[in-house]
PDB file of C-alpha atoms in Angstrom:
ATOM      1  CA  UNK X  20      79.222-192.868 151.049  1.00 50.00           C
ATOM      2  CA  UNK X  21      78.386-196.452 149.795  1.00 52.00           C
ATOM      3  CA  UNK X  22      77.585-197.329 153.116  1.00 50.00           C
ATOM      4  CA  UNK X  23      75.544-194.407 154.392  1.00 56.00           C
ATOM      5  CA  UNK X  24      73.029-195.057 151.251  1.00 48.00           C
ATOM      6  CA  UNK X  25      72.859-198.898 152.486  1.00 47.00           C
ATOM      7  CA  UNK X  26      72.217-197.614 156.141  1.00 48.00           C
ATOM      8  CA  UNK X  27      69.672-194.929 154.349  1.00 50.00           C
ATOM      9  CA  UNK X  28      67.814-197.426 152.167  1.00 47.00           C
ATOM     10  CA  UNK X  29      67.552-200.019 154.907  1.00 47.00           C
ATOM     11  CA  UNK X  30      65.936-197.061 157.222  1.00 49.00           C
ATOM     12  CA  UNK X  31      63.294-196.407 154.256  1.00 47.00           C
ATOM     13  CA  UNK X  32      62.713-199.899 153.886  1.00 45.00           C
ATOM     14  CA  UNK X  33      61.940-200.333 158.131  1.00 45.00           C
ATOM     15  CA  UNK X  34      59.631-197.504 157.622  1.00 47.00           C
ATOM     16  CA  UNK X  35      57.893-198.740 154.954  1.00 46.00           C
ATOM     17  CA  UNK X  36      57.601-202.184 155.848  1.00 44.00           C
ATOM     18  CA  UNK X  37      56.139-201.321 159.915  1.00 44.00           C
ATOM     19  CA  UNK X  38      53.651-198.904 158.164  1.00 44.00           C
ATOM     20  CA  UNK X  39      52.268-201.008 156.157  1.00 45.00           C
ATOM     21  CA  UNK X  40      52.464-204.015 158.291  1.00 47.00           C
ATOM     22  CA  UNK X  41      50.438-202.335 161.100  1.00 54.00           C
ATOM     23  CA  UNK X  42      47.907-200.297 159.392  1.00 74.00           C
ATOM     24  CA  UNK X  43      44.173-201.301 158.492  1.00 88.00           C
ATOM     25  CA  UNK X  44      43.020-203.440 155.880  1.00 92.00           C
ATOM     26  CA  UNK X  45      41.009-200.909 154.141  1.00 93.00           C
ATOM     27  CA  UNK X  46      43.630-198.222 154.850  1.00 93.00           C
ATOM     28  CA  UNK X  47      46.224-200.527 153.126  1.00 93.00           C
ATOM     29  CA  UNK X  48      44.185-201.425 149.924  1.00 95.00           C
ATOM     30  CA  UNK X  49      42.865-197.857 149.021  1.00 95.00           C
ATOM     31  CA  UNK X  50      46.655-196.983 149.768  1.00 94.00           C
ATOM     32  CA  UNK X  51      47.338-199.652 147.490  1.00 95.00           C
ATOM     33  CA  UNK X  52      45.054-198.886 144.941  1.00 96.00           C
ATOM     34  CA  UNK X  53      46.459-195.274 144.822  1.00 95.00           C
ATOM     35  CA  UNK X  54      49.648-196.583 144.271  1.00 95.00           C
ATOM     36  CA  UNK X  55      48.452-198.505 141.528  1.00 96.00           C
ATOM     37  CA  UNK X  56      46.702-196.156 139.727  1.00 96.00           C
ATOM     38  CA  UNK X  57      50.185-194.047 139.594  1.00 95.00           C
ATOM     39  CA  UNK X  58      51.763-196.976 138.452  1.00 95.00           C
ATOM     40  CA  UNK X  59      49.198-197.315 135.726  1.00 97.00           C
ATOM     41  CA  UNK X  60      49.672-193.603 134.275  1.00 96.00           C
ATOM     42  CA  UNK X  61      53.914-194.031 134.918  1.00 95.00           C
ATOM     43  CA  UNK X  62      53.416-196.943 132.309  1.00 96.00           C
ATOM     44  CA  UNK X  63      51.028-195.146 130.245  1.00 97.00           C
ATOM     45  CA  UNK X  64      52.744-192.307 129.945  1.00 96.00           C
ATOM     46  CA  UNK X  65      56.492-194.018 129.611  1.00 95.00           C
ATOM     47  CA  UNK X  66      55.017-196.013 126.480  1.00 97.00           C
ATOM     48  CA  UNK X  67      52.931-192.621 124.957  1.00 97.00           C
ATOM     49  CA  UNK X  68      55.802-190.780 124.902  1.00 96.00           C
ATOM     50  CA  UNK X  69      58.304-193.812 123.421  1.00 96.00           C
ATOM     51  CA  UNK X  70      55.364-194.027 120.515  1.00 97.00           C
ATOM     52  CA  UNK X  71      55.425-190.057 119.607  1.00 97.00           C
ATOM     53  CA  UNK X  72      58.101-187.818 122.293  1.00 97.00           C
ATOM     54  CA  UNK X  73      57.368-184.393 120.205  1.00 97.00           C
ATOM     55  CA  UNK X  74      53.378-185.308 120.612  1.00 97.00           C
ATOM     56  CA  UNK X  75      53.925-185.896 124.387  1.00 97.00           C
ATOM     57  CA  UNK X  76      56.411-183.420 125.175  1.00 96.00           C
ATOM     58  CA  UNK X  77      53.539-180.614 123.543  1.00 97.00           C
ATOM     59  CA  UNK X  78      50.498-181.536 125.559  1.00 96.00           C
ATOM     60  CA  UNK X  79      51.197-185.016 127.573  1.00 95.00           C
ATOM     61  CA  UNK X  80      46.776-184.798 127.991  1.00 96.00           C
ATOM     62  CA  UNK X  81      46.124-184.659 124.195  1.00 97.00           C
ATOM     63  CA  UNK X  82      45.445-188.660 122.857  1.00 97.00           C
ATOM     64  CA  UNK X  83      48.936-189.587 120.937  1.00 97.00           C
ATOM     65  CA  UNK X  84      47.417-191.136 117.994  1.00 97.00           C
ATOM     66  CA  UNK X  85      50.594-192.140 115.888  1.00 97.00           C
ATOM     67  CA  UNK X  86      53.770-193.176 116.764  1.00 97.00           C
ATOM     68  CA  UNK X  87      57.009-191.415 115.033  1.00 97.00           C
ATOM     69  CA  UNK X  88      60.176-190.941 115.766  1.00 94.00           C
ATOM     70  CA  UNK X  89      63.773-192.922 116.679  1.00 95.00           C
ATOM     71  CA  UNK X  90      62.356-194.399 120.369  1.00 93.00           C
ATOM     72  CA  UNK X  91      59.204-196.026 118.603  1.00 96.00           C
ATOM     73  CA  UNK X  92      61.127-197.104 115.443  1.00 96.00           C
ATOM     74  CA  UNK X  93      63.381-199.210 117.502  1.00 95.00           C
ATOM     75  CA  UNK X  94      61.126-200.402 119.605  1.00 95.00           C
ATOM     76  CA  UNK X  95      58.961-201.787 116.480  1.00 95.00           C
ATOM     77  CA  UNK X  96      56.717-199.691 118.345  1.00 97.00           C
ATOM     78  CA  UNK X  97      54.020-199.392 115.670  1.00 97.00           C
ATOM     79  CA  UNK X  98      50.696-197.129 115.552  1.00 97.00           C
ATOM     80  CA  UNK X  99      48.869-200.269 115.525  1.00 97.00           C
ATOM     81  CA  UNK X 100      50.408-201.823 118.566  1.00 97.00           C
ATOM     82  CA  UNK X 101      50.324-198.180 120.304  1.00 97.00           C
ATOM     83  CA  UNK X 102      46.109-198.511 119.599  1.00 97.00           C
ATOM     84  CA  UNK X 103      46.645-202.081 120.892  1.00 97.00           C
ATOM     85  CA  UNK X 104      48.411-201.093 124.146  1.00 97.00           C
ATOM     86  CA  UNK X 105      45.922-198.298 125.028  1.00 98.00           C
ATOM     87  CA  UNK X 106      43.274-200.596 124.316  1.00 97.00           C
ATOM     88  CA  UNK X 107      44.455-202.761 127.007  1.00 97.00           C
ATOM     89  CA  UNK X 108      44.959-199.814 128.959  1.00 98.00           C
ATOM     90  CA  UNK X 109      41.481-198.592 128.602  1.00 98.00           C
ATOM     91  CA  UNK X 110      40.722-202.285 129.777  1.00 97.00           C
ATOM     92  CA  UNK X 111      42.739-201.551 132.809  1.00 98.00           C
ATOM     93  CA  UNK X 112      41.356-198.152 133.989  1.00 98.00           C
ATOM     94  CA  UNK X 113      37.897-199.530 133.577  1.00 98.00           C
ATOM     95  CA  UNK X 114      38.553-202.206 136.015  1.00 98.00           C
ATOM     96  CA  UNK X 115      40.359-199.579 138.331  1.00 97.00           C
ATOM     97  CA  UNK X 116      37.764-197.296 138.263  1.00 98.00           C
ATOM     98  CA  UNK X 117      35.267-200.319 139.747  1.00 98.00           C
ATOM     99  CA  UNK X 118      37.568-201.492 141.999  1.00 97.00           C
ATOM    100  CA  UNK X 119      37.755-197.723 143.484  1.00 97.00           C
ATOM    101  CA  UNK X 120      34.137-197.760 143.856  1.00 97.00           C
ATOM    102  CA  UNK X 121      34.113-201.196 145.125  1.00 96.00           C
ATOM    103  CA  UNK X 122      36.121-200.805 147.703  1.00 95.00           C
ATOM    104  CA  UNK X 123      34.213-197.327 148.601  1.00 93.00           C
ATOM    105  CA  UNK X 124      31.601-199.942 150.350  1.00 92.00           C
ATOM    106  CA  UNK X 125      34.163-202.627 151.242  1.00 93.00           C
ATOM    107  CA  UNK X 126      34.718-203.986 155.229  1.00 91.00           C
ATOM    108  CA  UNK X 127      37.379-205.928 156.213  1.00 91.00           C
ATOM    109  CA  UNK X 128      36.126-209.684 155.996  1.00 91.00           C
ATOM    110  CA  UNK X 129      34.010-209.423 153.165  1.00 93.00           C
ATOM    111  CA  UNK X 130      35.259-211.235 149.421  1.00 93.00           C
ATOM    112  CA  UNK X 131      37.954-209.168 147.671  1.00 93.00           C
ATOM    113  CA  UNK X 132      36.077-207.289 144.473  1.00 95.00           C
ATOM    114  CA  UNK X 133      36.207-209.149 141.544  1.00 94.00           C
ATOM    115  CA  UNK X 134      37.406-206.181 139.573  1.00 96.00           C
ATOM    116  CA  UNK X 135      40.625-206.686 141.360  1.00 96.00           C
ATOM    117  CA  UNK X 136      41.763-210.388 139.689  1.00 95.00           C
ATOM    118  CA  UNK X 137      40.826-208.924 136.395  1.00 96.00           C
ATOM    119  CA  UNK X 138      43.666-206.123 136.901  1.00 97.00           C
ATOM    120  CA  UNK X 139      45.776-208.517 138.022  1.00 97.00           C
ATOM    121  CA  UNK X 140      45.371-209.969 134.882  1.00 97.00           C
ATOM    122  CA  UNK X 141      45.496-206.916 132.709  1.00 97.00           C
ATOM    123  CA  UNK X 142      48.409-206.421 133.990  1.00 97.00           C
ATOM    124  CA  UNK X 143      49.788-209.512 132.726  1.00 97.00           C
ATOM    125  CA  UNK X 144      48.662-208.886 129.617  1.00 97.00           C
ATOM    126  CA  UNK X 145      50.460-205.488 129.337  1.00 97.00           C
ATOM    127  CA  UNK X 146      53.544-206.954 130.462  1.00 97.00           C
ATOM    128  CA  UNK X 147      52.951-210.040 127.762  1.00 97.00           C
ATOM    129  CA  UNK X 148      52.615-207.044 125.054  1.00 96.00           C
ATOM    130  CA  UNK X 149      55.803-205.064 126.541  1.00 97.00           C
ATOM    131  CA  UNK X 150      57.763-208.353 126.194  1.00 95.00           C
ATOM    132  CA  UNK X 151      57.130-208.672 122.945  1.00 96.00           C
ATOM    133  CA  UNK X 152      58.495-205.370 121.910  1.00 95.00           C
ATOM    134  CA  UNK X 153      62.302-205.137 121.001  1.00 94.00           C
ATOM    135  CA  UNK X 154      64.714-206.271 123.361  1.00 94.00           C
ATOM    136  CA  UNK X 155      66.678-202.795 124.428  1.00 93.00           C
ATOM    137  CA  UNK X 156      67.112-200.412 126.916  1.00 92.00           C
ATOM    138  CA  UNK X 157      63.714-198.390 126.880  1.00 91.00           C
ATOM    139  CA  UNK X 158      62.108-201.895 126.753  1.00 94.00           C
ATOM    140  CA  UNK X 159      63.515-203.028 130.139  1.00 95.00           C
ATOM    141  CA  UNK X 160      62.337-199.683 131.576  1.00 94.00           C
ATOM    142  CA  UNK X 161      58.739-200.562 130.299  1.00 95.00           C
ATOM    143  CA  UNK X 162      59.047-204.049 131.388  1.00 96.00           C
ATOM    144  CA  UNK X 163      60.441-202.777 135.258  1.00 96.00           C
ATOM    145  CA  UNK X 164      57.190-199.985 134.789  1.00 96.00           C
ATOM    146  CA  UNK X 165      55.269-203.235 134.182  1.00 96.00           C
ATOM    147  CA  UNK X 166      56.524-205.090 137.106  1.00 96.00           C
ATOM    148  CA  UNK X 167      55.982-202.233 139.449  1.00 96.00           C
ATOM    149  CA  UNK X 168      52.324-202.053 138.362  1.00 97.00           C
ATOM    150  CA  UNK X 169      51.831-205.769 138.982  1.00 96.00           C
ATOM    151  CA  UNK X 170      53.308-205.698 142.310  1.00 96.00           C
ATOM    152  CA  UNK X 171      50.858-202.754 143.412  1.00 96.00           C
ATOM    153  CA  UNK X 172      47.772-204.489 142.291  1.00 97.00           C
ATOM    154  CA  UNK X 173      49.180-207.987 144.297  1.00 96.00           C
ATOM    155  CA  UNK X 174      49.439-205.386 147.719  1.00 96.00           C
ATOM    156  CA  UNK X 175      45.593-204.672 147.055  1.00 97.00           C
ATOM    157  CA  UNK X 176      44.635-207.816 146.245  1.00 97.00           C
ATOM    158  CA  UNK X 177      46.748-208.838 149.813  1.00 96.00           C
ATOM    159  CA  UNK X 178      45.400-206.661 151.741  1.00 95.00           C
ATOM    160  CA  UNK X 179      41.815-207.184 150.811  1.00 95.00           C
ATOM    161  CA  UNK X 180      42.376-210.977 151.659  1.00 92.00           C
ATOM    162  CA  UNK X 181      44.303-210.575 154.629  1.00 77.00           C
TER     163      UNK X 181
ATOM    164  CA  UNK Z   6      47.763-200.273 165.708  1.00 33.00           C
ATOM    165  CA  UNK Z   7      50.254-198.059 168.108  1.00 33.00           C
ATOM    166  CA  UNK Z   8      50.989-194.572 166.085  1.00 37.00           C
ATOM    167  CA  UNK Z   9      54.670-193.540 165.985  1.00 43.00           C
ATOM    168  CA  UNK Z  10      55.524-190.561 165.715  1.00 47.00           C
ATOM    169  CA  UNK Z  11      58.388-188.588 164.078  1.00 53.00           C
ATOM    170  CA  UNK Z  12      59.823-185.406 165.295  1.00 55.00           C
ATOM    171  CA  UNK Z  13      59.850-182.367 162.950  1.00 58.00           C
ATOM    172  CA  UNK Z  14      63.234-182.978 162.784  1.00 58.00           C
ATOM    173  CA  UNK Z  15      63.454-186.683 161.855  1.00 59.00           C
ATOM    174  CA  UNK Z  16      60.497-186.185 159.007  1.00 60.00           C
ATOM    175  CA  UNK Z  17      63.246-183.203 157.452  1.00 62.00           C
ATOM    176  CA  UNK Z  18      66.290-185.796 157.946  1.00 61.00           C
ATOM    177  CA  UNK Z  19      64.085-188.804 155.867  1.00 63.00           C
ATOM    178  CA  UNK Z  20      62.602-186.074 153.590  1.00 67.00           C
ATOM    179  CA  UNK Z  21      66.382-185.071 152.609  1.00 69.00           C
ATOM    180  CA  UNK Z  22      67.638-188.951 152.270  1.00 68.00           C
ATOM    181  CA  UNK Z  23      64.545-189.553 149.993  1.00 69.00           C
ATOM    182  CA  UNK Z  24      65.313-186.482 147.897  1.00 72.00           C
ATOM    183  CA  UNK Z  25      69.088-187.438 148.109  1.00 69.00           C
ATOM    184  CA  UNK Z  26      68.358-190.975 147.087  1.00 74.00           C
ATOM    185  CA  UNK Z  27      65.747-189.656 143.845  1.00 76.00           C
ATOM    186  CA  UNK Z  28      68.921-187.015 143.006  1.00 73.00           C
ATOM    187  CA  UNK Z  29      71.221-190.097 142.586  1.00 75.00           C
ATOM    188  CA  UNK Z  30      68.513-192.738 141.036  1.00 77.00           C
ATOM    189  CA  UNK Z  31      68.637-195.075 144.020  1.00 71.00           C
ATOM    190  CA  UNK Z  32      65.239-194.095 144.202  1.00 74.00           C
ATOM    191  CA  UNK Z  33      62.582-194.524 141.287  1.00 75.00           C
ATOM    192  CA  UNK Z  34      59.129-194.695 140.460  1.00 74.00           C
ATOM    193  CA  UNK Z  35      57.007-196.054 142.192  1.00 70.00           C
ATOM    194  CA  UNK Z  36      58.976-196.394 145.433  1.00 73.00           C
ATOM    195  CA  UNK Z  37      59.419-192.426 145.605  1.00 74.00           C
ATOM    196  CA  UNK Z  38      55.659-192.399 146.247  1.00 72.00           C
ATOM    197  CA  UNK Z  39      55.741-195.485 148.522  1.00 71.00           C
ATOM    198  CA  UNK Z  40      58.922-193.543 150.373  1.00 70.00           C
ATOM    199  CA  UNK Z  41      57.205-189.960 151.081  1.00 68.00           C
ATOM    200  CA  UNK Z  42      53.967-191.592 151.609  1.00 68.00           C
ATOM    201  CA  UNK Z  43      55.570-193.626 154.561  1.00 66.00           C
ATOM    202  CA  UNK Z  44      56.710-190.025 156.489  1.00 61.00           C
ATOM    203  CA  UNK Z  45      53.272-188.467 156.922  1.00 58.00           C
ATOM    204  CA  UNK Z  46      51.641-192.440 157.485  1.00 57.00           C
ATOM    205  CA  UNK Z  47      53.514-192.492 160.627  1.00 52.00           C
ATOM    206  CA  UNK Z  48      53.174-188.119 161.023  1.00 49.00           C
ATOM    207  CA  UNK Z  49      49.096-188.752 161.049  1.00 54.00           C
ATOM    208  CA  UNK Z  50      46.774-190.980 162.854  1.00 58.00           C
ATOM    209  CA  UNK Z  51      45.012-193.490 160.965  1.00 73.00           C
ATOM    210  CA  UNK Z  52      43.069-192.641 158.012  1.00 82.00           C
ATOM    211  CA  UNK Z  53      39.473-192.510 158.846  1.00 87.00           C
ATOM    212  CA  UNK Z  54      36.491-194.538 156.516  1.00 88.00           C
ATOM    213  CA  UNK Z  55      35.112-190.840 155.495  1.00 89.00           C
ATOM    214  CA  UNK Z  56      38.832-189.966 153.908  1.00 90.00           C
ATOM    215  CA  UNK Z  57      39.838-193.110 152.460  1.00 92.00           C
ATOM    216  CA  UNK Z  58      36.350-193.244 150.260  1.00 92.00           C
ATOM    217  CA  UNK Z  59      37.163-189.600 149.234  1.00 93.00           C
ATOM    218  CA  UNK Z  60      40.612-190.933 148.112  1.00 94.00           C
ATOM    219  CA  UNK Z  61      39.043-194.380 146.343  1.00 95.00           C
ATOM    220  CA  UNK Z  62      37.006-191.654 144.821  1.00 95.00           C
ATOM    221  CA  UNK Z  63      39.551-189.371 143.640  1.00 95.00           C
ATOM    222  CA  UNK Z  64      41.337-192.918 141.958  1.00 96.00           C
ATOM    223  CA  UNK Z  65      37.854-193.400 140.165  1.00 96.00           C
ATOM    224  CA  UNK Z  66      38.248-189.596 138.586  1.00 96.00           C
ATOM    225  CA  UNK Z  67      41.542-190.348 137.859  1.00 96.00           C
ATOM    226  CA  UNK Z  68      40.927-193.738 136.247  1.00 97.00           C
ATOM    227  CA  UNK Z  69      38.144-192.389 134.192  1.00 97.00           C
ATOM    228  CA  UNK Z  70      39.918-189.830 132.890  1.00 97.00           C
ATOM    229  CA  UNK Z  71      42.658-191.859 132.089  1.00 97.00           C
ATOM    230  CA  UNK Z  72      39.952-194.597 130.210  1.00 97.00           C
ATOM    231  CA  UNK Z  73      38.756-191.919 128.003  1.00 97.00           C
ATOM    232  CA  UNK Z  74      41.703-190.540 126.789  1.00 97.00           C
ATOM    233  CA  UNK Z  75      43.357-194.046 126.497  1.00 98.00           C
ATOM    234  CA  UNK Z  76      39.963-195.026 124.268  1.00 97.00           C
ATOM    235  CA  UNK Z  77      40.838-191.805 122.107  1.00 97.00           C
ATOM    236  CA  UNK Z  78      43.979-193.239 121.421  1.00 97.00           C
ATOM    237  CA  UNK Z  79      43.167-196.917 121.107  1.00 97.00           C
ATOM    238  CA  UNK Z  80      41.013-195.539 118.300  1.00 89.00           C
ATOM    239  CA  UNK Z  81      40.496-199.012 116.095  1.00 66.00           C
ATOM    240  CA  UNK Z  82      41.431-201.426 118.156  1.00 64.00           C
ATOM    241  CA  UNK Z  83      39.016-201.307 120.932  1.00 62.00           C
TER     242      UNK Z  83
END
């Protein structure tokens, strides 16, 4: 069993890896930038519903505007750093939303948008503010959602330069 | 770039290992999109310039959306 999920994951990984590899630059960025934008609302969402689960859980499009409950408490997952967090996030879409229209009118060869080293950096600053939370279990799932938004941003930002 | 294509028949056999792999959390996040996203890449030619600014577009909805209801909740702090 072990070793049919190895020989399964290593085919996903071949398929992956030569799609990427051999499609166009703008193909691979807008891809990229799709990606990332999931990324952004996995995070979003995974921290929303830590801060308030029965507020989430009712209507996941309604703003969560305090945090209660066991998963925020242990956190130290306070209103005030939930405001904080979707502040950067705000930050974040902004700079998503221009780098969608920027790359609308982007060739191959020409500078990678601007707006896409200022998500970059966003990013690092939500991951800064998810390391500063609690050390436990929903924390490293945060962190890892963190992570995984940082390393879609770095395939835009690749395949714009490449 | 050369197109390969998959057989009906392969894209059901990756389809099931993907779903397999989510059913037993080998697979998470991010990477289930990156996974199914990889079938129909190599099912369809390339994208062309028309569809991938109607996609960058459809990211700009969805990151607006997402800004305003993020500045709802970011209430003070912005």
């Amino acid at each position: 069993m072990k070793l049919r999920i190895t020989f399964a994951l290593i085919a996903i990984t071949l398929l992956v890896a030569t799609g990427c590899g051999s499609l166009p630059a703008k193909e691979r960025a807008v891809t990229s930038l799709a990606a990332t934008q999931s990324s952004l609302e996995v995070l979003q969402d995974a921290e929303r519903r830590t801060c308030n689960p029965v507020a989430f859980d009712a209507d996941a499009t309604k703003p969560i505007l305090t945090c209660e409950g066991a998963l925020a408490t242990t956190l130290q997952l306070t209103t005030a750093k939930h405001q904080a967090f979707a502040s950067s996030m705000a930050k974040a879409y902004s700079l998503q939303r221009r780098a969608a229209i920027a790359l609308q009118s982007w060739h191959p060869g020409q500078p990678a948008p601007a707006e896409l080293v200022g998500l970059q950096s966003q990013a690092q600053d939500l991951l800064t503010f998810l390391n500063a939370l609690a050390a436990n279990e929903n924390q490293k799932q945060l962190i890892a959602a963190g992570q995984a938004l940082l390393t879609e941003i770095q395939k835009v930002i690749a395949a714009v330069k490449g | 770039m050369l197109p390969i294509y998959l057989t009906p028949q392969a894209i059901q056999l990756y389809g099931s290992t993907i779903v397999y792999l989510i059913q037993t959390g080998k697979l998470v996040g991010a990477e289930i999109a990156h996974a199914i996203r990889s079938i129909f890449r190599k099912h369809d030619p390339d994208l062309t310039d028309e569809q991938l600014d109607a996609i960058a577009h459809a990211i700009q909805d969805r990151a607006e959306v997402r800004e305003a209801l993020s500045l709802a909740e970011a209430g003070g702090a912005q």
